[in-house]
PDB file of C-alpha atoms in Angstrom:
ATOM      1  CA  MET Q   1      20.126 148.862 116.360  1.00 52.00           C
ATOM      2  CA  ARG Q   2      18.724 145.327 116.445  1.00 75.00           C
ATOM      3  CA  ARG Q   3      19.048 145.222 120.251  1.00 81.00           C
ATOM      4  CA  SER Q   4      17.075 148.463 120.582  1.00 89.00           C
ATOM      5  CA  LEU Q   5      14.448 147.072 118.236  1.00 90.00           C
ATOM      6  CA  LYS Q   6      14.145 143.965 120.394  1.00 90.00           C
ATOM      7  CA  TRP Q   7      13.555 145.970 123.549  1.00 92.00           C
ATOM      8  CA  PHE Q   8      11.048 148.203 121.767  1.00 94.00           C
ATOM      9  CA  ALA Q   9       9.194 145.158 120.398  1.00 93.00           C
ATOM     10  CA  VAL Q  10       8.947 143.635 123.881  1.00 94.00           C
ATOM     11  CA  ALA Q  11       7.687 146.940 125.316  1.00 95.00           C
ATOM     12  CA  THR Q  12       5.085 147.209 122.537  1.00 95.00           C
ATOM     13  CA  THR Q  13       3.894 143.635 123.085  1.00 95.00           C
ATOM     14  CA  ILE Q  14       3.494 144.300 126.808  1.00 95.00           C
ATOM     15  CA  GLY Q  15       1.683 147.520 125.945  1.00 94.00           C
ATOM     16  CA  MET Q  16      -0.778 145.577 123.784  1.00 92.00           C
ATOM     17  CA  ILE Q  17      -1.474 143.274 126.739  1.00 93.00           C
ATOM     18  CA  PHE Q  18      -2.241 146.356 128.837  1.00 92.00           C
ATOM     19  CA  ILE Q  19      -4.685 147.536 126.155  1.00 90.00           C
ATOM     20  CA  LEU Q  20      -6.488 144.188 126.220  1.00 89.00           C
ATOM     21  CA  LEU Q  21      -6.608 144.045 130.011  1.00 90.00           C
ATOM     22  CA  GLY Q  22      -7.614 147.690 130.166  1.00 86.00           C
ATOM     23  CA  GLY Q  23     -10.514 147.047 127.812  1.00 83.00           C
ATOM     24  CA  ALA Q  24     -11.576 144.081 129.941  1.00 85.00           C
ATOM     25  CA  LEU Q  25     -11.340 146.275 133.056  1.00 87.00           C
ATOM     26  CA  VAL Q  26     -13.538 148.929 131.445  1.00 83.00           C
ATOM     27  CA  THR Q  27     -16.174 146.307 130.643  1.00 80.00           C
ATOM     28  CA  LYS Q  28     -16.006 144.519 133.993  1.00 82.00           C
ATOM     29  CA  THR Q  29     -16.314 147.757 135.978  1.00 81.00           C
ATOM     30  CA  ASP Q  30     -18.996 149.140 133.650  1.00 78.00           C
ATOM     31  CA  SER Q  31     -16.823 152.209 132.975  1.00 75.00           C
ATOM     32  CA  GLY Q  32     -17.476 152.504 129.255  1.00 71.00           C
ATOM     33  CA  MET Q  33     -19.424 155.741 129.722  1.00 70.00           C
ATOM     34  CA  GLY Q  34     -17.028 157.126 132.321  1.00 72.00           C
ATOM     35  CA  CYS Q  35     -16.173 160.001 129.967  1.00 72.00           C
ATOM     36  CA  GLY Q  36     -19.722 160.512 128.738  1.00 70.00           C
ATOM     37  CA  ARG Q  37     -20.523 160.699 125.022  1.00 72.00           C
ATOM     38  CA  SER Q  38     -17.235 162.435 124.285  1.00 72.00           C
ATOM     39  CA  TRP Q  39     -14.255 160.987 122.381  1.00 72.00           C
ATOM     40  CA  PRO Q  40     -11.260 161.300 122.381  1.00 71.00           C
ATOM     41  CA  LEU Q  41     -11.729 163.983 125.038  1.00 71.00           C
ATOM     42  CA  CYS Q  42     -13.345 163.165 128.362  1.00 76.00           C
ATOM     43  CA  ASN Q  43     -16.639 164.984 128.925  1.00 68.00           C
ATOM     44  CA  GLY Q  44     -15.450 167.458 126.310  1.00 67.00           C
ATOM     45  CA  GLU Q  45     -12.302 168.318 128.275  1.00 68.00           C
ATOM     46  CA  PHE Q  46      -8.670 167.314 127.860  1.00 68.00           C
ATOM     47  CA  MET Q  47      -8.193 167.268 131.629  1.00 65.00           C
ATOM     48  CA  PRO Q  48     -11.570 166.504 133.218  1.00 67.00           C
ATOM     49  CA  GLY Q  49     -12.384 168.357 136.412  1.00 68.00           C
ATOM     50  CA  GLU Q  50     -14.646 166.033 138.382  1.00 70.00           C
ATOM     51  CA  VAL Q  51     -12.909 162.656 138.606  1.00 74.00           C
ATOM     52  CA  THR Q  52     -14.856 159.469 139.314  1.00 79.00           C
ATOM     53  CA  PRO Q  53     -13.531 155.876 139.391  1.00 80.00           C
ATOM     54  CA  GLU Q  54     -15.313 155.141 136.110  1.00 80.00           C
ATOM     55  CA  LEU Q  55     -13.851 158.244 134.479  1.00 80.00           C
ATOM     56  CA  LEU Q  56     -10.357 157.380 135.704  1.00 85.00           C
ATOM     57  CA  ILE Q  57     -10.558 153.828 134.317  1.00 85.00           C
ATOM     58  CA  GLU Q  58     -11.948 154.883 130.936  1.00 82.00           C
ATOM     59  CA  PHE Q  59      -9.590 157.856 130.567  1.00 81.00           C
ATOM     60  CA  SER Q  60      -6.561 155.733 131.530  1.00 85.00           C
ATOM     61  CA  HIS Q  61      -7.561 153.104 128.968  1.00 82.00           C
ATOM     62  CA  ARG Q  62      -7.806 155.746 126.248  1.00 84.00           C
ATOM     63  CA  LEU Q  63      -4.453 157.233 127.236  1.00 87.00           C
ATOM     64  CA  VAL Q  64      -2.696 153.850 127.230  1.00 88.00           C
ATOM     65  CA  SER Q  65      -4.337 152.925 123.918  1.00 87.00           C
ATOM     66  CA  GLY Q  66      -3.125 156.158 122.336  1.00 88.00           C
ATOM     67  CA  VAL Q  67       0.476 155.764 123.548  1.00 91.00           C
ATOM     68  CA  VAL Q  68       0.660 152.087 122.597  1.00 91.00           C
ATOM     69  CA  GLY Q  69      -0.943 152.882 119.244  1.00 90.00           C
ATOM     70  CA  LEU Q  70       1.975 155.170 118.454  1.00 93.00           C
ATOM     71  CA  MET Q  71       4.357 152.442 119.631  1.00 94.00           C
ATOM     72  CA  VAL Q  72       2.711 149.916 117.303  1.00 93.00           C
ATOM     73  CA  LEU Q  73       3.051 152.356 114.413  1.00 93.00           C
ATOM     74  CA  GLY Q  74       6.707 152.894 115.292  1.00 93.00           C
ATOM     75  CA  LEU Q  75       7.351 149.165 115.586  1.00 94.00           C
ATOM     76  CA  SER Q  76       5.659 148.504 112.246  1.00 92.00           C
ATOM     77  CA  VAL Q  77       7.830 151.054 110.438  1.00 92.00           C
ATOM     78  CA  TRP Q  78      11.013 150.005 112.262  1.00 92.00           C
ATOM     79  CA  ALA Q  79      10.459 146.282 111.640  1.00 91.00           C
ATOM     80  CA  TRP Q  80       9.590 146.971 107.982  1.00 91.00           C
ATOM     81  CA  ARG Q  81      12.951 148.682 107.515  1.00 89.00           C
ATOM     82  CA  ALA Q  82      15.035 146.314 109.674  1.00 87.00           C
ATOM     83  CA  ILE Q  83      13.655 142.873 108.802  1.00 86.00           C
ATOM     84  CA  GLY Q  84      11.493 143.629 105.792  1.00 85.00           C
ATOM     85  CA  HIS Q  85      13.341 140.907 103.877  1.00 84.00           C
ATOM     86  CA  ILE Q  86      11.499 138.305 105.976  1.00 83.00           C
ATOM     87  CA  ARG Q  87       8.377 137.413 104.027  1.00 81.00           C
ATOM     88  CA  GLU Q  88       5.824 137.819 106.828  1.00 86.00           C
ATOM     89  CA  THR Q  89       7.115 141.097 108.273  1.00 88.00           C
ATOM     90  CA  LYS Q  90       5.310 143.587 106.045  1.00 90.00           C
ATOM     91  CA  PHE Q  91       1.979 141.782 106.284  1.00 91.00           C
ATOM     92  CA  LEU Q  92       2.179 141.615 110.107  1.00 92.00           C
ATOM     93  CA  ALA Q  93       3.257 145.259 110.325  1.00 91.00           C
ATOM     94  CA  LEU Q  94       0.218 146.379 108.332  1.00 92.00           C
ATOM     95  CA  LEU Q  95      -2.128 144.023 110.172  1.00 91.00           C
ATOM     96  CA  SER Q  96      -1.019 145.094 113.655  1.00 90.00           C
ATOM     97  CA  PHE Q  97      -1.612 148.787 113.073  1.00 88.00           C
ATOM     98  CA  ALA Q  98      -4.731 148.395 110.925  1.00 89.00           C
ATOM     99  CA  PHE Q  99      -6.592 146.322 113.499  1.00 87.00           C
ATOM    100  CA  LEU Q 100      -5.524 148.630 116.316  1.00 85.00           C
ATOM    101  CA  VAL Q 101      -7.068 151.521 114.390  1.00 85.00           C
ATOM    102  CA  ILE Q 102     -10.240 149.470 113.784  1.00 87.00           C
ATOM    103  CA  GLN Q 103     -10.390 148.626 117.487  1.00 81.00           C
ATOM    104  CA  ALA Q 104     -10.100 152.322 118.385  1.00 79.00           C
ATOM    105  CA  LEU Q 105     -12.821 153.294 115.897  1.00 80.00           C
ATOM    106  CA  VAL Q 106     -15.199 150.624 117.226  1.00 78.00           C
ATOM    107  CA  GLY Q 107     -14.586 151.894 120.762  1.00 72.00           C
ATOM    108  CA  ALA Q 108     -15.128 155.495 119.684  1.00 73.00           C
ATOM    109  CA  ALA Q 109     -18.352 154.615 117.854  1.00 73.00           C
ATOM    110  CA  ALA Q 110     -19.636 152.825 120.952  1.00 69.00           C
ATOM    111  CA  VAL Q 111     -19.037 155.932 123.051  1.00 68.00           C
ATOM    112  CA  VAL Q 112     -20.367 158.550 120.638  1.00 66.00           C
ATOM    113  CA  TRP Q 113     -23.310 156.723 119.048  1.00 64.00           C
ATOM    114  CA  GLY Q 114     -23.737 153.581 121.121  1.00 62.00           C
ATOM    115  CA  GLN Q 115     -23.612 150.011 119.854  1.00 64.00           C
ATOM    116  CA  SER Q 116     -25.449 146.799 120.548  1.00 66.00           C
ATOM    117  CA  ASP Q 117     -23.842 144.341 122.945  1.00 67.00           C
ATOM    118  CA  PHE Q 118     -23.383 141.877 120.090  1.00 68.00           C
ATOM    119  CA  VAL Q 119     -21.267 144.419 118.189  1.00 72.00           C
ATOM    120  CA  LEU Q 120     -19.326 145.538 121.265  1.00 73.00           C
ATOM    121  CA  ALA Q 121     -18.356 141.920 121.928  1.00 76.00           C
ATOM    122  CA  LEU Q 122     -16.222 142.089 118.758  1.00 80.00           C
ATOM    123  CA  HIS Q 123     -14.012 144.737 120.363  1.00 80.00           C
ATOM    124  CA  PHE Q 124     -11.832 142.324 122.355  1.00 84.00           C
ATOM    125  CA  GLY Q 125     -11.385 139.983 119.394  1.00 85.00           C
ATOM    126  CA  ILE Q 126     -10.291 142.823 117.103  1.00 87.00           C
ATOM    127  CA  SER Q 127      -7.699 143.886 119.671  1.00 87.00           C
ATOM    128  CA  LEU Q 128      -6.475 140.293 119.897  1.00 90.00           C
ATOM    129  CA  ILE Q 129      -5.635 140.218 116.193  1.00 91.00           C
ATOM    130  CA  SER Q 130      -3.533 143.344 116.611  1.00 91.00           C
ATOM    131  CA  PHE Q 131      -1.827 141.838 119.669  1.00 93.00           C
ATOM    132  CA  ALA Q 132      -1.105 138.584 117.828  1.00 94.00           C
ATOM    133  CA  SER Q 133       0.452 140.509 114.927  1.00 93.00           C
ATOM    134  CA  VAL Q 134       2.706 142.496 117.287  1.00 94.00           C
ATOM    135  CA  PHE Q 135       3.594 139.284 119.150  1.00 95.00           C
ATOM    136  CA  LEU Q 136       4.589 137.532 115.923  1.00 94.00           C
ATOM    137  CA  LEU Q 137       6.629 140.548 114.810  1.00 93.00           C
ATOM    138  CA  THR Q 138       8.467 140.369 118.132  1.00 93.00           C
ATOM    139  CA  LEU Q 139       9.208 136.677 117.634  1.00 90.00           C
ATOM    140  CA  LEU Q 140      10.553 137.380 114.140  1.00 89.00           C
ATOM    141  CA  ILE Q 141      12.753 140.184 115.491  1.00 88.00           C
ATOM    142  CA  PHE Q 142      14.170 137.847 118.137  1.00 84.00           C
ATOM    143  CA  GLU Q 143      14.764 135.231 115.412  1.00 76.00           C
ATOM    144  CA  VAL Q 144      12.958 132.613 117.463  1.00 61.00           C
ATOM    145  CA  ASP Q 145      12.467 130.483 114.366  1.00 57.00           C
ATOM    146  CA  LYS Q 146      16.215 130.077 113.939  1.00 62.00           C
ATOM    147  CA  LYS Q 147      16.591 128.856 117.513  1.00 59.00           C
ATOM    148  CA  PHE Q 148      13.911 126.219 116.950  1.00 58.00           C
ATOM    149  CA  ASP Q 149      15.004 125.500 113.363  1.00 61.00           C
ATOM    150  CA  ALA Q 150      11.441 126.244 112.313  1.00 62.00           C
ATOM    151  CA  GLU Q 151      12.423 126.693 108.680  1.00 63.00           C
ATOM    152  CA  ASN Q 152      12.943 122.927 108.402  1.00 71.00           C
ATOM    153  CA  LEU Q 153       9.810 122.049 110.351  1.00 77.00           C
ATOM    154  CA  VAL Q 154       7.448 119.524 108.771  1.00 81.00           C
ATOM    155  CA  ILE Q 155       3.836 119.577 109.966  1.00 87.00           C
ATOM    156  CA  ASP Q 156       1.630 116.745 108.775  1.00 88.00           C
ATOM    157  CA  LYS Q 157      -1.842 117.214 107.340  1.00 91.00           C
ATOM    158  CA  ARG Q 158      -3.687 116.193 110.515  1.00 92.00           C
ATOM    159  CA  MET Q 159      -1.749 118.614 112.727  1.00 94.00           C
ATOM    160  CA  ARG Q 160      -2.232 121.426 110.191  1.00 93.00           C
ATOM    161  CA  PHE Q 161      -5.982 120.785 110.229  1.00 95.00           C
ATOM    162  CA  HIS Q 162      -6.163 120.985 114.027  1.00 96.00           C
ATOM    163  CA  ILE Q 163      -3.991 124.095 114.237  1.00 96.00           C
ATOM    164  CA  ILE Q 164      -6.034 126.049 111.710  1.00 95.00           C
ATOM    165  CA  TRP Q 165      -9.468 125.083 112.991  1.00 96.00           C
ATOM    166  CA  VAL Q 166      -8.759 125.296 116.713  1.00 97.00           C
ATOM    167  CA  THR Q 167      -7.524 128.847 116.054  1.00 96.00           C
ATOM    168  CA  VAL Q 168     -10.699 129.717 114.152  1.00 95.00           C
ATOM    169  CA  TYR Q 169     -12.805 128.066 116.846  1.00 96.00           C
ATOM    170  CA  SER Q 170     -10.956 129.932 119.610  1.00 95.00           C
ATOM    171  CA  TYR Q 171     -12.282 133.158 118.117  1.00 92.00           C
ATOM    172  CA  ILE Q 172     -15.823 131.880 118.691  1.00 92.00           C
ATOM    173  CA  VAL Q 173     -14.959 131.086 122.308  1.00 94.00           C
ATOM    174  CA  ILE Q 174     -13.466 134.560 122.727  1.00 93.00           C
ATOM    175  CA  TYR Q 175     -16.545 136.213 121.225  1.00 91.00           C
ATOM    176  CA  THR Q 176     -18.966 134.312 123.449  1.00 92.00           C
ATOM    177  CA  GLY Q 177     -16.859 135.200 126.506  1.00 90.00           C
ATOM    178  CA  ALA Q 178     -16.905 138.882 125.566  1.00 88.00           C
ATOM    179  CA  LEU Q 179     -20.664 138.680 124.972  1.00 89.00           C
ATOM    180  CA  VAL Q 180     -21.152 137.248 128.471  1.00 89.00           C
ATOM    181  CA  ARG Q 181     -19.493 140.355 129.903  1.00 85.00           C
ATOM    182  CA  HIS Q 182     -21.266 142.859 127.668  1.00 81.00           C
ATOM    183  CA  ILE Q 183     -24.801 141.599 128.382  1.00 86.00           C
ATOM    184  CA  ASN Q 184     -23.999 141.296 132.119  1.00 84.00           C
ATOM    185  CA  ALA Q 185     -24.591 137.547 132.163  1.00 84.00           C
ATOM    186  CA  SER Q 186     -21.466 136.649 134.148  1.00 85.00           C
ATOM    187  CA  LEU Q 187     -23.354 135.630 137.304  1.00 85.00           C
ATOM    188  CA  VAL Q 188     -26.657 134.604 135.791  1.00 89.00           C
ATOM    189  CA  CYS Q 189     -25.632 130.995 136.505  1.00 88.00           C
ATOM    190  CA  PRO Q 190     -24.471 130.890 140.150  1.00 85.00           C
ATOM    191  CA  GLU Q 191     -23.029 127.363 139.960  1.00 87.00           C
ATOM    192  CA  TRP Q 192     -20.290 125.742 137.865  1.00 88.00           C
ATOM    193  CA  PRO Q 193     -20.049 123.807 135.550  1.00 85.00           C
ATOM    194  CA  LEU Q 194     -23.850 123.541 135.414  1.00 86.00           C
ATOM    195  CA  CYS Q 195     -26.020 126.615 135.650  1.00 85.00           C
ATOM    196  CA  ASN Q 196     -27.559 125.696 139.016  1.00 80.00           C
ATOM    197  CA  SER Q 197     -27.603 122.957 141.624  1.00 72.00           C
ATOM    198  CA  SER Q 198     -30.833 121.400 140.373  1.00 73.00           C
ATOM    199  CA  GLY Q 199     -28.974 119.411 137.706  1.00 70.00           C
ATOM    200  CA  PHE Q 200     -28.954 119.648 133.934  1.00 74.00           C
ATOM    201  CA  THR Q 201     -31.755 121.792 132.552  1.00 77.00           C
ATOM    202  CA  LEU Q 202     -32.092 123.858 129.419  1.00 79.00           C
ATOM    203  CA  PRO Q 203     -31.484 127.605 129.860  1.00 81.00           C
ATOM    204  CA  ASP Q 204     -34.568 129.691 130.587  1.00 82.00           C
ATOM    205  CA  ASN Q 205     -33.529 132.982 128.981  1.00 89.00           C
ATOM    206  CA  ILE Q 206     -31.025 134.583 126.602  1.00 90.00           C
ATOM    207  CA  TYR Q 207     -28.604 135.356 129.437  1.00 90.00           C
ATOM    208  CA  GLU Q 208     -28.408 131.723 130.518  1.00 90.00           C
ATOM    209  CA  TRP Q 209     -28.090 130.604 126.895  1.00 92.00           C
ATOM    210  CA  VAL Q 210     -25.115 132.920 126.346  1.00 91.00           C
ATOM    211  CA  GLN Q 211     -23.456 131.920 129.634  1.00 92.00           C
ATOM    212  CA  MET Q 212     -23.917 128.181 129.154  1.00 93.00           C
ATOM    213  CA  GLY Q 213     -23.034 128.473 125.464  1.00 92.00           C
ATOM    214  CA  HIS Q 214     -19.717 130.024 126.441  1.00 94.00           C
ATOM    215  CA  ARG Q 215     -19.044 127.336 129.052  1.00 94.00           C
ATOM    216  CA  THR Q 216     -19.788 124.612 126.523  1.00 94.00           C
ATOM    217  CA  ALA Q 217     -17.544 126.245 123.926  1.00 94.00           C
ATOM    218  CA  ALA Q 218     -14.762 126.595 126.529  1.00 94.00           C
ATOM    219  CA  GLY Q 219     -15.125 122.930 127.502  1.00 95.00           C
ATOM    220  CA  ILE Q 220     -14.812 121.869 123.871  1.00 96.00           C
ATOM    221  CA  ILE Q 221     -11.657 123.899 123.290  1.00 97.00           C
ATOM    222  CA  PHE Q 222     -10.116 122.446 126.455  1.00 97.00           C
ATOM    223  CA  ILE Q 223     -10.731 118.897 125.207  1.00 97.00           C
ATOM    224  CA  TRP Q 224      -9.531 119.835 121.723  1.00 97.00           C
ATOM    225  CA  VAL Q 225      -6.272 121.392 122.952  1.00 97.00           C
ATOM    226  CA  ALA Q 226      -5.673 118.403 125.245  1.00 97.00           C
ATOM    227  CA  TYR Q 227      -6.084 116.077 122.245  1.00 97.00           C
ATOM    228  CA  ILE Q 228      -3.677 118.133 120.096  1.00 97.00           C
ATOM    229  CA  ALA Q 229      -1.170 118.165 122.959  1.00 97.00           C
ATOM    230  CA  TRP Q 230      -1.455 114.368 123.084  1.00 97.00           C
ATOM    231  CA  LEU Q 231      -0.766 114.193 119.330  1.00 96.00           C
ATOM    232  CA  ALA Q 232       2.237 116.470 119.773  1.00 95.00           C
ATOM    233  CA  ALA Q 233       3.579 114.308 122.608  1.00 94.00           C
ATOM    234  CA  ARG Q 234       3.158 111.171 120.526  1.00 93.00           C
ATOM    235  CA  ASN Q 235       4.391 112.364 117.131  1.00 91.00           C
ATOM    236  CA  TYR Q 236       6.484 115.519 117.603  1.00 90.00           C
ATOM    237  CA  ARG Q 237       8.806 114.923 120.555  1.00 89.00           C
ATOM    238  CA  ASP Q 238      11.795 115.480 118.275  1.00 86.00           C
ATOM    239  CA  GLN Q 239      10.422 118.859 117.110  1.00 87.00           C
ATOM    240  CA  LYS Q 240      10.629 121.064 120.184  1.00 85.00           C
ATOM    241  CA  VAL Q 241       8.645 124.016 118.872  1.00 88.00           C
ATOM    242  CA  ILE Q 242       5.565 121.832 118.305  1.00 91.00           C
ATOM    243  CA  TYR Q 243       5.951 119.650 121.385  1.00 92.00           C
ATOM    244  CA  TRP Q 244       6.639 122.406 123.927  1.00 93.00           C
ATOM    245  CA  GLY Q 245       4.292 124.828 122.204  1.00 93.00           C
ATOM    246  CA  TRP Q 246       1.327 122.529 122.711  1.00 96.00           C
ATOM    247  CA  MET Q 247       2.368 121.734 126.277  1.00 97.00           C
ATOM    248  CA  ILE Q 248       2.272 125.477 126.958  1.00 96.00           C
ATOM    249  CA  CYS Q 249      -1.133 125.706 125.229  1.00 97.00           C
ATOM    250  CA  LEU Q 250      -2.467 122.902 127.445  1.00 97.00           C
ATOM    251  CA  ILE Q 251      -1.298 124.753 130.555  1.00 97.00           C
ATOM    252  CA  LEU Q 252      -2.824 128.024 129.350  1.00 97.00           C
ATOM    253  CA  VAL Q 253      -6.201 126.515 128.438  1.00 96.00           C
ATOM    254  CA  SER Q 254      -6.293 124.730 131.815  1.00 96.00           C
ATOM    255  CA  LEU Q 255      -5.620 128.024 133.602  1.00 96.00           C
ATOM    256  CA  GLN Q 256      -8.288 129.639 131.442  1.00 94.00           C
ATOM    257  CA  VAL Q 257     -10.902 127.099 132.510  1.00 94.00           C
ATOM    258  CA  MET Q 258      -9.891 127.294 136.179  1.00 95.00           C
ATOM    259  CA  SER Q 259      -9.969 131.096 136.233  1.00 94.00           C
ATOM    260  CA  GLY Q 260     -13.409 131.007 134.598  1.00 91.00           C
ATOM    261  CA  ALA Q 261     -14.690 128.695 137.329  1.00 92.00           C
ATOM    262  CA  LEU Q 262     -13.049 130.771 140.076  1.00 94.00           C
ATOM    263  CA  ALA Q 263     -14.655 133.908 138.663  1.00 90.00           C
ATOM    264  CA  ILE Q 264     -18.038 132.326 139.415  1.00 90.00           C
ATOM    265  CA  PHE Q 265     -17.049 130.999 142.853  1.00 90.00           C
ATOM    266  CA  THR Q 266     -15.569 134.367 143.909  1.00 91.00           C
ATOM    267  CA  ARG Q 267     -18.462 136.331 142.417  1.00 88.00           C
ATOM    268  CA  LEU Q 268     -16.306 138.053 139.816  1.00 83.00           C
ATOM    269  CA  ASN Q 269     -13.215 138.872 141.818  1.00 89.00           C
ATOM    270  CA  LEU Q 270     -11.577 141.542 139.644  1.00 87.00           C
ATOM    271  CA  TYR Q 271      -8.073 140.035 139.653  1.00 90.00           C
ATOM    272  CA  ILE Q 272      -9.351 136.589 138.721  1.00 92.00           C
ATOM    273  CA  ALA Q 273     -11.579 138.052 136.014  1.00 88.00           C
ATOM    274  CA  LEU Q 274      -8.615 139.939 134.525  1.00 90.00           C
ATOM    275  CA  SER Q 275      -6.436 136.812 134.689  1.00 92.00           C
ATOM    276  CA  HIS Q 276      -9.159 135.089 132.652  1.00 92.00           C
ATOM    277  CA  ALA Q 277      -8.635 137.681 129.898  1.00 90.00           C
ATOM    278  CA  PHE Q 278      -4.850 137.413 130.234  1.00 93.00           C
ATOM    279  CA  PHE Q 279      -4.744 133.633 129.752  1.00 95.00           C
ATOM    280  CA  ILE Q 280      -6.886 133.696 126.609  1.00 93.00           C
ATOM    281  CA  THR Q 281      -4.667 136.480 125.230  1.00 93.00           C
ATOM    282  CA  CYS Q 282      -1.557 134.336 125.692  1.00 94.00           C
ATOM    283  CA  LEU Q 283      -3.307 131.262 124.291  1.00 96.00           C
ATOM    284  CA  PHE Q 284      -4.399 133.113 121.155  1.00 95.00           C
ATOM    285  CA  GLY Q 285      -0.833 134.358 120.725  1.00 94.00           C
ATOM    286  CA  MET Q 286       0.395 130.752 120.767  1.00 95.00           C
ATOM    287  CA  PHE Q 287      -2.255 129.696 118.253  1.00 96.00           C
ATOM    288  CA  SER Q 288      -1.189 132.563 115.986  1.00 94.00           C
ATOM    289  CA  TYR Q 289       2.422 131.408 116.066  1.00 93.00           C
ATOM    290  CA  PHE Q 290       1.339 127.896 115.083  1.00 94.00           C
ATOM    291  CA  ILE Q 291      -0.567 129.391 112.135  1.00 93.00           C
ATOM    292  CA  LEU Q 292       2.685 131.063 111.053  1.00 89.00           C
ATOM    293  CA  LEU Q 293       4.486 127.715 111.306  1.00 89.00           C
ATOM    294  CA  VAL Q 294       1.756 126.015 109.258  1.00 89.00           C
ATOM    295  CA  TYR Q 295       2.109 128.665 106.566  1.00 84.00           C
ATOM    296  CA  ARG Q 296       5.861 128.161 106.402  1.00 77.00           C
ATOM    297  CA  SER Q 297       5.591 124.377 106.458  1.00 74.00           C
ATOM    298  CA  LYS Q 298       3.008 124.376 103.683  1.00 60.00           C
ATOM    299  CA  ARG Q 299       5.060 126.818 101.588  1.00 52.00           C
ATOM    300  CA  LYS Q 300       8.152 124.636 101.952  1.00 50.00           C
TER     301      LYS Q 300
END
C-alpha cells in the first residue's frame, strides 16, 4: 500500500507542476478567454465545435486542473489515513486541496465576471501554495526526513530568520513576475538588466515600473539566496539537508535569473518563458521544505 501511495504522490506532484505551467501558458499565449465567458464548459458546450489554439490551450488547462484536483483530493484522504500520525500530514492535506479549490474559483471568477490584472496576478501564487503542500506531503510519504535525520536537525536563530523571510519575500517576487505577464509588460524594457541602452533612468510609466520592480526584486532574492548558501557552506556542512538544500536553491535561483534574461533576449521564447515558471516553482518548493524543517527544529 505504501508503495502505491508513493507512486500516486509523485504523479500528483507532477500533475500540480502541469497545472502551474498550464496556467503560465494560458497567460503567455493570452488564451484566458479561449472558452469565452463560460465555465466550466467551453462556450457553453462540453465538447466545443469550433476549435482555435486559444480554446485548445484554455480547455486543456481546465481539463488537467480538474483531473489533478481529484488526484489532490485522493492524495489528501489517502495520506491522512496512511500517515496521519505524522503531525504535519493533516494540515498539509487540508491546505493542498483548499488552495487548489481557491485557485479554481479565482480562475472561474476571472472568466465569468472578469478581474483586474492585480487580482489575476495572485492566481499563480495561490497555485504555488497548493503545489508546495502536495510536494511536502510527498516528501513525508517517502520519509525523506528519516534519510536526512531531520528530526535531530538544529537550525540556529540566524538561519531560521533567513529561511522564514526569504520565503515570504519570494512570494513578493512571484507576484511581481505574475503581474508583469498579466499587464503585458514583459517586453516593455527591451534590454537587460537595465530597461534600455541609454543607461540608468527612472521608469516612465506603470509598465516599466512593474517590469523594473520585478527585476530589482529578483536581483535581491538572488543575492539573498547566495548569502544563505554561503552561510550553509560555512556552518552546516555536517548537516546535509541544509547544506545541499541551499546549494540546490542557489542553482535554481541562478537558472531563474538566467531564464528571465533569456526571455528578454529571445523576445519571449515560449519554452524559455515556461522554464522561468518551472524554476520558481521548484525554488518555492525548496523554501517550503525549509519552513517545515524550521518548524520541527523550533518545536524540538
